[in-house]
Coordinates of C-alpha atoms and ligand atoms in Angstrom, one line a residue:
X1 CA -40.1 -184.7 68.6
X2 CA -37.2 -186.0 66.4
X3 CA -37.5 -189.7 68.3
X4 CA -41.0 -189.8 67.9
X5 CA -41.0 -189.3 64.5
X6 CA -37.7 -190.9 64.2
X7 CA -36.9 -188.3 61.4
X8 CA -40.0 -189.5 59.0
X9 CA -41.1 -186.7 57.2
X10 CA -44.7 -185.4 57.4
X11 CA -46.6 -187.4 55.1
X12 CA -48.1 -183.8 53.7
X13 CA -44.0 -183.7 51.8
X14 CA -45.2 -186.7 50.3
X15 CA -42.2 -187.3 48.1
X16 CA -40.0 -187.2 50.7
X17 CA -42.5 -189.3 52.9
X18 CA -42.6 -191.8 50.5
X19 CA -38.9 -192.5 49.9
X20 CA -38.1 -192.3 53.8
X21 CA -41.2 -194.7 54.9
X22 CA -40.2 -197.4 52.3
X23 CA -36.1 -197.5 53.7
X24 CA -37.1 -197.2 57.6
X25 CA -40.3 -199.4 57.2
X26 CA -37.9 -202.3 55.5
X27 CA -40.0 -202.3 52.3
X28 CA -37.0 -201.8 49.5
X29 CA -33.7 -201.0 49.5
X30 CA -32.7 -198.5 46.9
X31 CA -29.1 -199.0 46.8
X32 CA -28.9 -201.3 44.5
X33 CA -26.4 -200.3 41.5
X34 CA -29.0 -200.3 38.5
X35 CA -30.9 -197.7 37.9
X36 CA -34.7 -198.2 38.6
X37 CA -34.2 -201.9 39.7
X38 CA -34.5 -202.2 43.5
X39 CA -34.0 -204.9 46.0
X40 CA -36.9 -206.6 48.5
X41 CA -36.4 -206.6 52.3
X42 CA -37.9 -209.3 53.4
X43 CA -40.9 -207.5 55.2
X44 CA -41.0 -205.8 51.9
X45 CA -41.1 -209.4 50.4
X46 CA -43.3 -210.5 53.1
X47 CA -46.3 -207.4 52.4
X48 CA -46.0 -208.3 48.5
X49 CA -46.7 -212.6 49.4
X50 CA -49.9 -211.6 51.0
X51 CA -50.7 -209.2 48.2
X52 CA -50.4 -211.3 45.7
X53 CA -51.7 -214.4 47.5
X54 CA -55.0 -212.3 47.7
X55 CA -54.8 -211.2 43.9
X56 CA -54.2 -215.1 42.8
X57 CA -57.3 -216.3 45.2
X58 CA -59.4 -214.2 42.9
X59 CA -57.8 -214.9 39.9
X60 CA -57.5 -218.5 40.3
X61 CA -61.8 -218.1 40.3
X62 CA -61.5 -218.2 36.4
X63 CA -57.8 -218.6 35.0
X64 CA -55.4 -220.5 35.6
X65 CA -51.6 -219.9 36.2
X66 CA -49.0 -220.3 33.8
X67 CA -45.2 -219.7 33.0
X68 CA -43.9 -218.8 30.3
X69 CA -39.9 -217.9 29.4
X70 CA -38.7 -214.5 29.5
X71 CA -36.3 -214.2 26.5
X72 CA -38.3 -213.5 22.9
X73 CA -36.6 -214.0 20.1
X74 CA -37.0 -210.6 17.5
X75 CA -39.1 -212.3 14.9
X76 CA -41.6 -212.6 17.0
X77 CA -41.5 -209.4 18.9
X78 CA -41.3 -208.0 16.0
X79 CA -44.6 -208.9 14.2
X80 CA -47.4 -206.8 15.3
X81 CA -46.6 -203.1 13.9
X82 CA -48.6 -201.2 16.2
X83 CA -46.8 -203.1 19.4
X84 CA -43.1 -202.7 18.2
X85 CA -43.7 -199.5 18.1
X86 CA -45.5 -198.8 21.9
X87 CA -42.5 -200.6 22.7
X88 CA -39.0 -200.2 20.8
X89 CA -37.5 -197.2 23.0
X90 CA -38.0 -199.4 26.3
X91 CA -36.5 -202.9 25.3
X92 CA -33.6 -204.3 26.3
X93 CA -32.2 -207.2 24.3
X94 CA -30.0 -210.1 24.7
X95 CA -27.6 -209.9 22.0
X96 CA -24.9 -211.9 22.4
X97 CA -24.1 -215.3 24.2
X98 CA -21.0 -215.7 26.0
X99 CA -18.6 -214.1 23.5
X100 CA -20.6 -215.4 20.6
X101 CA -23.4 -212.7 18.4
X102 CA -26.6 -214.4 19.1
X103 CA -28.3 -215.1 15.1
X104 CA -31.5 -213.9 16.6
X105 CA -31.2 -211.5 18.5
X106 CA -33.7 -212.2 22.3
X107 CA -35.8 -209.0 23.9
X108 CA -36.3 -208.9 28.0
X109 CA -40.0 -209.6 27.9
X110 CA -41.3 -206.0 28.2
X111 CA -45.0 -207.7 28.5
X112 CA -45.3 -211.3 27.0
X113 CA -47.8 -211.0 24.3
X114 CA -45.4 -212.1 21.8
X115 CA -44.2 -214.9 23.9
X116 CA -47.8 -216.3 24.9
X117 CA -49.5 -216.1 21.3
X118 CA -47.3 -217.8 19.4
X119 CA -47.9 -220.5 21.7
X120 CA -51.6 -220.0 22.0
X121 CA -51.7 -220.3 17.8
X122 CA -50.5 -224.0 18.4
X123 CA -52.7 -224.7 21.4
X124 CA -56.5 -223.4 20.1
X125 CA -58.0 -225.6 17.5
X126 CA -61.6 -225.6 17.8
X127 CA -64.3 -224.0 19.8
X128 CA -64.3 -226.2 22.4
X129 CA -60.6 -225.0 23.6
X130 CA -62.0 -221.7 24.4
X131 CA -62.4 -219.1 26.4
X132 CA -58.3 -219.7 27.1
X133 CA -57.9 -217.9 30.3
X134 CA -54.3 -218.1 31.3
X135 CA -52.0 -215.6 33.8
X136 CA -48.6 -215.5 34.9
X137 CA -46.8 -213.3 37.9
X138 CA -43.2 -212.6 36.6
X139 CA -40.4 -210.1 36.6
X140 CA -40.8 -208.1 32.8
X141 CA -38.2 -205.3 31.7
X142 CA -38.6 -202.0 30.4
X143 CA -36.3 -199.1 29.9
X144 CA -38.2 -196.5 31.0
X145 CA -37.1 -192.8 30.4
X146 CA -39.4 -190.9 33.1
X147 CA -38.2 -190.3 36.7
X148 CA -37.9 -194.4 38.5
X149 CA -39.2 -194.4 41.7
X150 CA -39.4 -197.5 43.7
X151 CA -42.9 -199.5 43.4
X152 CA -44.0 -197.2 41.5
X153 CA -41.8 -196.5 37.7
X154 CA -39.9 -199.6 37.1
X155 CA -37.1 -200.8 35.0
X156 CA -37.3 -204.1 36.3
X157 CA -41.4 -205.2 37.2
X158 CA -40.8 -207.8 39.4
X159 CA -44.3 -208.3 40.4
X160 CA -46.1 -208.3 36.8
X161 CA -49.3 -210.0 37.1
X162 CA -50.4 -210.5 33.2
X163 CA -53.6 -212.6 32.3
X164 CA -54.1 -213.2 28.3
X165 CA -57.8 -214.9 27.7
X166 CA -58.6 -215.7 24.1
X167 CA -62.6 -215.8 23.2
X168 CA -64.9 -217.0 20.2
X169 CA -66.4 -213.4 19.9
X170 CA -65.7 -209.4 20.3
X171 CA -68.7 -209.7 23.0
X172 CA -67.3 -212.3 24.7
X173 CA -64.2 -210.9 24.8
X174 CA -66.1 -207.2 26.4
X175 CA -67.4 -209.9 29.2
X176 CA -64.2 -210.5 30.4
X177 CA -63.0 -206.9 30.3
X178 CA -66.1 -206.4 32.5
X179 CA -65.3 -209.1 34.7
X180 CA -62.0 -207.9 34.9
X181 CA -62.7 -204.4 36.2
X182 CA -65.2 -206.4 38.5
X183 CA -62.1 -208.5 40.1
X184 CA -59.9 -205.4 40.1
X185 CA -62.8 -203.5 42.3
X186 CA -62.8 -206.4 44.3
X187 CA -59.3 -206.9 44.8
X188 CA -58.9 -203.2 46.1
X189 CA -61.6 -202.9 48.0
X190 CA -60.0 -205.6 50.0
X191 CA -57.0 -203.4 50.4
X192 CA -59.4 -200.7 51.1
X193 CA -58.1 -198.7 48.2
X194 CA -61.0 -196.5 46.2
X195 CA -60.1 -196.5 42.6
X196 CA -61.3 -194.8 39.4
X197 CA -61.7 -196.5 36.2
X198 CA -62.4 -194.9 32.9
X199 CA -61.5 -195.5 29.1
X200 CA -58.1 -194.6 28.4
X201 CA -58.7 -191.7 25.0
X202 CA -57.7 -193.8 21.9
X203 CA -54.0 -191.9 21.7
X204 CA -53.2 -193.6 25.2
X205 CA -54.6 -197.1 24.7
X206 CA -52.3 -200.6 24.9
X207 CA -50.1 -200.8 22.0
X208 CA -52.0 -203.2 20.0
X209 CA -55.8 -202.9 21.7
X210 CA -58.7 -202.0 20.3
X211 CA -59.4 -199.8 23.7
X212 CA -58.1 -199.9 27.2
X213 CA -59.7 -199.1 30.4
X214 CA -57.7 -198.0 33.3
X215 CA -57.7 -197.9 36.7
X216 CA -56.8 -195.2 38.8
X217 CA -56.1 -194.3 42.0
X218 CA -55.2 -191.0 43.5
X219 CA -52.1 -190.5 45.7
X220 CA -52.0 -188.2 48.6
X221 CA -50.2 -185.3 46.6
X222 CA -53.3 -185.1 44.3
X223 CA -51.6 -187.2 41.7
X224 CA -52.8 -190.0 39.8
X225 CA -51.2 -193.4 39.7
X226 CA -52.2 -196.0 36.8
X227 CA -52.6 -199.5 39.0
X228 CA -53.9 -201.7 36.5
X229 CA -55.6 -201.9 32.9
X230 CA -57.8 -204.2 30.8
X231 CA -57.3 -204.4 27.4
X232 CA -60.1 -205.6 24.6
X233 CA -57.3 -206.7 21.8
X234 CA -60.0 -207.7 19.6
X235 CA -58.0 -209.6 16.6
X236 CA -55.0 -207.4 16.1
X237 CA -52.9 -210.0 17.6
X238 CA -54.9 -213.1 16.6
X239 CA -54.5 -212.5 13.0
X240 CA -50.9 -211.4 13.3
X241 CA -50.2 -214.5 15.3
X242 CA -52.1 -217.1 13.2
X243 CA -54.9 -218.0 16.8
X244 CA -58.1 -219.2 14.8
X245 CA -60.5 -221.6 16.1
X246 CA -62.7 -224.1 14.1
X247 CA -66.4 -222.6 14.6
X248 CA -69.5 -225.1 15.0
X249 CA -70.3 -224.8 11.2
X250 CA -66.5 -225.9 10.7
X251 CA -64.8 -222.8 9.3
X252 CA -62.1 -221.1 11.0
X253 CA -62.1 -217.6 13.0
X254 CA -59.9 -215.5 14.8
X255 CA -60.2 -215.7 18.3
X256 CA -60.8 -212.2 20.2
X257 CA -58.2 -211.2 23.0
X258 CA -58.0 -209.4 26.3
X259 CA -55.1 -208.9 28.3
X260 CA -55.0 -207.5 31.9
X261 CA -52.2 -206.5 34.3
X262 CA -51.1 -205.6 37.6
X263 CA -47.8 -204.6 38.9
X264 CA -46.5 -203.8 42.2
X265 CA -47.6 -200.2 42.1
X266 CA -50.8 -202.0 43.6
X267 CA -48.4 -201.8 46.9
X268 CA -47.4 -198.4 46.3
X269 CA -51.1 -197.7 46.3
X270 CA -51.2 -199.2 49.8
X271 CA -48.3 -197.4 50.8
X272 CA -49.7 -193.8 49.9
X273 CA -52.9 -194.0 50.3
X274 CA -53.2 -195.5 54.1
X275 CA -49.7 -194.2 55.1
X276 CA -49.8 -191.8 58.3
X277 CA -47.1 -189.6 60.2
X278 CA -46.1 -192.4 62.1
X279 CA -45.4 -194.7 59.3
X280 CA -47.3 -197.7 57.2
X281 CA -50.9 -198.4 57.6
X282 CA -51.8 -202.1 56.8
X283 CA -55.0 -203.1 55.9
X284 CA -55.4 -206.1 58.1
X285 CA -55.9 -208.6 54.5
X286 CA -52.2 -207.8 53.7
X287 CA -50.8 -207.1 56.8
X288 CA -47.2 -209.5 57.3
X289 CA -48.6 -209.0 61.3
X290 CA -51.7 -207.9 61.7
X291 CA -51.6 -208.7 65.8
X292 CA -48.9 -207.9 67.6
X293 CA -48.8 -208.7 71.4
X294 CA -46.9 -206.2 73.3
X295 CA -45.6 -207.3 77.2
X296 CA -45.5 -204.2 79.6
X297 CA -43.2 -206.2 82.1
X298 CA -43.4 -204.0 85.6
X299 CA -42.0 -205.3 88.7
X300 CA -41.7 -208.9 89.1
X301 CA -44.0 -210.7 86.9
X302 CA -41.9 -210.8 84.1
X303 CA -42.6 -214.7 83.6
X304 CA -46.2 -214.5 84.4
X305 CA -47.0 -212.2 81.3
X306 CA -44.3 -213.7 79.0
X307 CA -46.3 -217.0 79.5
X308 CA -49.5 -215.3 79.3
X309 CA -48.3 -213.5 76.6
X310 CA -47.2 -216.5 74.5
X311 CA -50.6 -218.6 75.3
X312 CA -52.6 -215.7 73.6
X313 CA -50.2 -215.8 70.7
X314 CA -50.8 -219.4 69.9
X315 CA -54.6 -218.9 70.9
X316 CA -55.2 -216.0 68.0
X317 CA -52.6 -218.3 65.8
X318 CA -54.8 -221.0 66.0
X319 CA -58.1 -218.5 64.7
X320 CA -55.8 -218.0 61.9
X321 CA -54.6 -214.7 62.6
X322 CA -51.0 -213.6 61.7
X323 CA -49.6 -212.5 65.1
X324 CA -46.3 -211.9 66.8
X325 CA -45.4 -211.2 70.4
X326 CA -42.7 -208.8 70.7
X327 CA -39.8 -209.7 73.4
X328 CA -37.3 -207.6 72.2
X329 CA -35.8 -206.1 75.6
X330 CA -36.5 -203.1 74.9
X331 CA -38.6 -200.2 76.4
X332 CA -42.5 -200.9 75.5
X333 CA -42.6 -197.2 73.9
X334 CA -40.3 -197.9 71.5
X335 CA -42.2 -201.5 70.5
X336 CA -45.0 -199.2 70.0
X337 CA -43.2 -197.1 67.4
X338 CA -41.2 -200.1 65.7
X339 CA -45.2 -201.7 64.6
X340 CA -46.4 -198.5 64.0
X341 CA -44.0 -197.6 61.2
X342 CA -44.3 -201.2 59.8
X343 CA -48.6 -200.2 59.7
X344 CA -49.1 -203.3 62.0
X345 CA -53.3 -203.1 62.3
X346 CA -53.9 -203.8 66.0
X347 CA -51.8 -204.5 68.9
X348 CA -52.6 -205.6 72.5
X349 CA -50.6 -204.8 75.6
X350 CA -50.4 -207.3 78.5
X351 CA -49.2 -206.0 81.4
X352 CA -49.5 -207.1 85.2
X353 CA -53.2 -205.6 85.9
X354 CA -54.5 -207.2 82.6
X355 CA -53.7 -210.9 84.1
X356 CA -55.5 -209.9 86.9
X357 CA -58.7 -208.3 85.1
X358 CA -58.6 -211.0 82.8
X359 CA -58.7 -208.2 80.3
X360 CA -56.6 -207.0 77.2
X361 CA -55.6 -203.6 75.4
X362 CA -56.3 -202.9 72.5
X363 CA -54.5 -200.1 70.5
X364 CA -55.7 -200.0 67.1
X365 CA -53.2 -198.1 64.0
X366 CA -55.6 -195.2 63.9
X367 CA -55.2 -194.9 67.7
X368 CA -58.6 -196.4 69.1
X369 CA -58.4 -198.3 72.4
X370 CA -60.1 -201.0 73.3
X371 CA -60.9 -202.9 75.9
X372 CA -62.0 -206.5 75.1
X373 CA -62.2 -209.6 77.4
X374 CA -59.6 -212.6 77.4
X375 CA -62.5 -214.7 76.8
X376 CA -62.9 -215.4 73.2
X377 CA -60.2 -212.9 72.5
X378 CA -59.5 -214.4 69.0
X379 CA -63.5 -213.2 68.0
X380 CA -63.0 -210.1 69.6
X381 CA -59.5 -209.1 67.8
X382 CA -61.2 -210.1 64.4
X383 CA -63.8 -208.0 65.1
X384 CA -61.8 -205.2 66.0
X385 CA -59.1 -205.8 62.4
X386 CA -62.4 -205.8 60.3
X387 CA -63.6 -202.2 62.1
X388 CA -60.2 -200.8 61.5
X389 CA -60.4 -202.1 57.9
X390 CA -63.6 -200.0 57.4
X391 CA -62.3 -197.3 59.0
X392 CA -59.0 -196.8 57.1
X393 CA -61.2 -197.8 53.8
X394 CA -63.8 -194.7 54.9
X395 CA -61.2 -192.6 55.0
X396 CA -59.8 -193.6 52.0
X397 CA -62.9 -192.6 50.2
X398 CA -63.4 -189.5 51.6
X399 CA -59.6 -188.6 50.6
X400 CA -60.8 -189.4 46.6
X401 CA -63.9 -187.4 47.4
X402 CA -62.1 -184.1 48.5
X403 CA -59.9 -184.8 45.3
X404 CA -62.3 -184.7 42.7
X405 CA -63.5 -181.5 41.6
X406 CA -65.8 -180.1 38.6
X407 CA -64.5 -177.2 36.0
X408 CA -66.7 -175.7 33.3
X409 CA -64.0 -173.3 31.9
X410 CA -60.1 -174.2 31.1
X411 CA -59.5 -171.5 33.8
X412 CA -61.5 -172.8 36.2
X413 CA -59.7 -175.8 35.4
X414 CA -56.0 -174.9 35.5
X415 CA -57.2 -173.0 39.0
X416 CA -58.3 -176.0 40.8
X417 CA -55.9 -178.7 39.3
X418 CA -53.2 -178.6 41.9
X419 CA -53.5 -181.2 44.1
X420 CA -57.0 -182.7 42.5
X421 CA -58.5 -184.9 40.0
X422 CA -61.1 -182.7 37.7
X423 CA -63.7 -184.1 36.2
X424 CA -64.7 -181.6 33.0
X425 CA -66.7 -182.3 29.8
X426 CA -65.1 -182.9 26.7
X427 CA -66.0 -183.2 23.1
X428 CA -64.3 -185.9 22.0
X429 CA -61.8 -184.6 20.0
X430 CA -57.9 -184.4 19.7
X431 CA -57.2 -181.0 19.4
X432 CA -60.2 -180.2 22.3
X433 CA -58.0 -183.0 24.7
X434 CA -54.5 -181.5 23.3
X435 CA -55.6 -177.8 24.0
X436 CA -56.6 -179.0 27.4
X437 CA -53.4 -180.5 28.1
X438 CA -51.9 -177.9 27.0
X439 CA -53.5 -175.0 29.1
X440 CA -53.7 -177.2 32.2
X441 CA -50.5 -178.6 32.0
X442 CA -52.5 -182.2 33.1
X443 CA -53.8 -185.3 30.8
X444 CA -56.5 -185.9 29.4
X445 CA -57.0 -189.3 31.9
X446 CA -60.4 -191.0 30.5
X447 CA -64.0 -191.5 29.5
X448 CA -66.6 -193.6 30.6
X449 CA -66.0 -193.0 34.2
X450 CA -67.2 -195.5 36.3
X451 CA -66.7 -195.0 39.6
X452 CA -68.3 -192.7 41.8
X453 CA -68.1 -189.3 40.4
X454 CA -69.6 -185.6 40.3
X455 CA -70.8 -184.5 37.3
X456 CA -73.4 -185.2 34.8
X457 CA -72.6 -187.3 31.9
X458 CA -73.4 -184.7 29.3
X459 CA -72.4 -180.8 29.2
X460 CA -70.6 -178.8 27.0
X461 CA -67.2 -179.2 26.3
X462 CA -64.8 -177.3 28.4
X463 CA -63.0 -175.8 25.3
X464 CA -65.2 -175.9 22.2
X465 CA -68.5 -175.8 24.0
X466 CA -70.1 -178.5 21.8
X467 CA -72.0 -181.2 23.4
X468 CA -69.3 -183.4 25.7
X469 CA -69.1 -186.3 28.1
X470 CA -67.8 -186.4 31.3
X471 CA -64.1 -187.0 31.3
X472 CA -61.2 -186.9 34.4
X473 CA -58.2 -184.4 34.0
X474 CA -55.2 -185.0 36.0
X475 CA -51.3 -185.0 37.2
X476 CA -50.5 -188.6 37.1
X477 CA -47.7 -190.4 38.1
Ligands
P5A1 C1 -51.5 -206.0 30.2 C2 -50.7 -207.2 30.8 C3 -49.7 -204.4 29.6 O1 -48.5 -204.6 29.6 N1 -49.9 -206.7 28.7 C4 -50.0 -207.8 29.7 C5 -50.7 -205.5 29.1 N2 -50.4 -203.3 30.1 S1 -49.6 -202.1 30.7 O2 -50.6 -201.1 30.9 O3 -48.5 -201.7 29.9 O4 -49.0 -202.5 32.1 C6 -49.9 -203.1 33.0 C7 -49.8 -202.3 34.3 O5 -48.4 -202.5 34.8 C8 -48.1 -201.3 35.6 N3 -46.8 -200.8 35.0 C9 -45.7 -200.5 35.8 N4 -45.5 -200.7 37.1 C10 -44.3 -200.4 37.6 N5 -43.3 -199.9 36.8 C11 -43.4 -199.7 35.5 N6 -42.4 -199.3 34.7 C12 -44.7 -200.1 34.9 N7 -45.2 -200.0 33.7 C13 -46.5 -200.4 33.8 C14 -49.2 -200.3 35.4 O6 -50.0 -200.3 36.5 C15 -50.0 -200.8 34.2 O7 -51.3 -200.5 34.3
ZN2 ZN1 -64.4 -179.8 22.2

């Protein structure tokens, strides 16, 4: 029915699903009058403070935050060779001042490497000042060319998380790409997101890197989204930038670099991958609500369950649960709709007989009722936002598993791609990947797999037969 829906598209049109379930659920406005820059609604806002308070909490285990300026001056951007180049068709730059020509001419931080290093040359010395582990969460700019979307292709990042660690060796350096990934596994499974990671092939890697490692995740429509990456920078930028370090024996090195970054397409990922019919599916570690407390006010005990309504609020407030009682005057139905389309994890309707069975309803986002006692009803309603977190994450899961499918020939391949991640073997080699691309109209996404996936690590190559490793093929984003 057209109310009940309230005109969302099925989530199955997920295009359409996405762009109408970010408007009505008050996540961005797209109206804003620059292309691929969009504005926050404050729920919006509110999902992305949690978010990121989560990422910081296990970032803020090993680094620590920093700020640094968004204007670079070209001198600097324009050092390292291999960078100008990943980057020159998306900057914008800051030419003039007022009505004066600027002498040097500023670039929009695209990413801040040639912001941080510079700084980082004056800042290392010795040994003893490293590891440097240092991030900052900041809006960066790029002029992309590709199709914006909303969360997902930006011209204006607001939500760039960007760590930059500096190390005495290349090994040390591969630790912290390691324990990167590890935080990155960690950080989604607590959004209950499954993600791949794999080794980006050489042709794809971080202008700049000596290799980067992806991580994946795969929408509804089949399609990949990139939602973070770790790059080992070895000493491409250390030499270019002057960072050495005086070594016990007293002579000087280059330090080796990583850099690591997440934007807001980590809520994106949320959004698609948890998103319903009905609307936004929180995981209860983000959720802006994650309780809210419904009144079913029949006959003439309005002020009874108001009352009891408010004492359970401050109750499960006090636990340290995010909750809201909803006493909008407005039909309890149509309460129930409003928190399902903003993904709200659990909610509990009080009405007259629940006072008097000392009882409460539970109506969990996947639908599950429960009935739990008004004693200790702050253990119960944690108990019952960590079951729908495994729930939601299970299903998750078994979404990527349907997704991922095996190919031994091209046209096996090209048969199977639509709507699915393949996981093939390749060779190795450019033309092999190119030829791939070609015939399967996909990319070539990585090596190296890590996650779970479902085929051996060695078979002939899917085009040139010789001996191959596994590598993922898909539509990405
Ligand atoms: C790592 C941080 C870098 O810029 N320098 C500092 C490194 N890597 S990256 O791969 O280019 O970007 C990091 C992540 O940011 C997301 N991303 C975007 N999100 C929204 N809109 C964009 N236009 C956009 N471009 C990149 C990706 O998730 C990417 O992995
Ligand atoms: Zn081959």
């Amino acid at each position: 029915m057209a109310e009940d829906t309230g005109g969302l598209p099925p989530r199955s049109d997920f295009s359409a699903w996405y762009n109408e379930v970010i408007r009505r659920a008050e996540i961005m406005d797209v109206r804003y009058p620059v292309k691929g820059l969009y504005v926050w609604y404050p729920f919006g806002f509110a999902l992305r403070s949690q978010t990121y308070t989560l990422l910081r909490g296990l970032l803020n285990r090993d680094h620590e935050e920093t700020l640094f300026p968004l204007l670079i001056p070209e001198t600097e951007f324009m050092k390292e060779a291999e960078h100008i180049k990943g980057f020159e068709n998306e900057v914008y730059w800051v030419t003039h001042g007022g009505l004066s020509l600027l002498e040097v001419k500023l670039a929009l931080r695209p990413t801040s490497e040639t912001a941080i290093y510079p700084m980082y040359a004056l800042w290392i010395r010795s040994h003893a000042d490293l590891p440097l582990k240092l991030y900052q969460i900041v809006s960066t700019f790029r002029c992309e060319t590709k199709h914006t979307r909303p969360l997902i292709r930006l011209r204006e990042i607001t939500s760039f998380m960007e760590s930059h660690t500096v190390h005495a060796t290349w090994d040390e350096a591969n630790e912290q790409v390691e324990y990167e990934l590890g935080l990155s596994q960690e950080f989604y499974r607590d959004l209950g997101i499954p993600i791949l990671i794999s080794k980006r092939p050489d042709w794809d890697k971080f202008p700049g890197a000596d290799f980067t490692m992806a991580i994946d995740v795969v929408m509804p429509d089949g399609r990949t989204l990139q939602i973070g990456t770790v790059h080992h920078l070895g000493d491409h930028f250390s030499r270019t930038f002057g960072i050495t370090y005086e070594d016990v024996n007293g002579e000087q090195q280059f330090g080796l670099q990583t850099c690591y970054g997440i934007s807001e397409r980590c809520i994106a990922a949320i959004i698609g991958v948890h998103g319903d019919d009905k609307g936004l599916v929180l995981p209860a570690t983000v959720a802006p609500t994650q309780v809210a407390i419904i009144p079913v006010i029949v006959g003439k005990r309005g002020d009874e369950i108001l009352a009891a309504g408010e004492e359970l609020e401050s109750e499960l407030k006090q636990s340290g649960l995010r909750v809201k009682m909803d006493t909008r005057d407005m039909r309890p139905g149509a309460k129930y709709y409003h928190w399902e389309l903003h993904g709200v994890p659990l909610r509990v309707e009080l009405g007259p007989r629940d006072l008097d069975s000392r009882q409460l309803v539970c109506v969990n986002r996947l639908g599950a009722k429960t009935i739990i006692s008004r004693e200790n009803a702050a253990e119960s309603v944690k108990k019952l936002l960590g079951e729908v977190h495994d729930q939601i994450l299970a299903r998750a899961e078994s979404h990527l598993e349907s997704r991922l499918m095996t190919a031994t020939t091209s046209e096996e391949c090209c048969r199977k791609l639509d709507g699915n991640v393949m996981a093939v073997h390749w060779c190795g080699c450019r033309e092999c990947a190119d030829k791939l691309e070609e015939l399967t109209n996909a990319s070539l996404l990585g090596t190296e797999i890590r996650s779970r996936y479902v085929i051996d690590d060695e078979g002939p190559c899917i085009i040139c037969s010789k001996l191959g490793r596994a590598a993922l093929v898909g539509r990405s984003y």
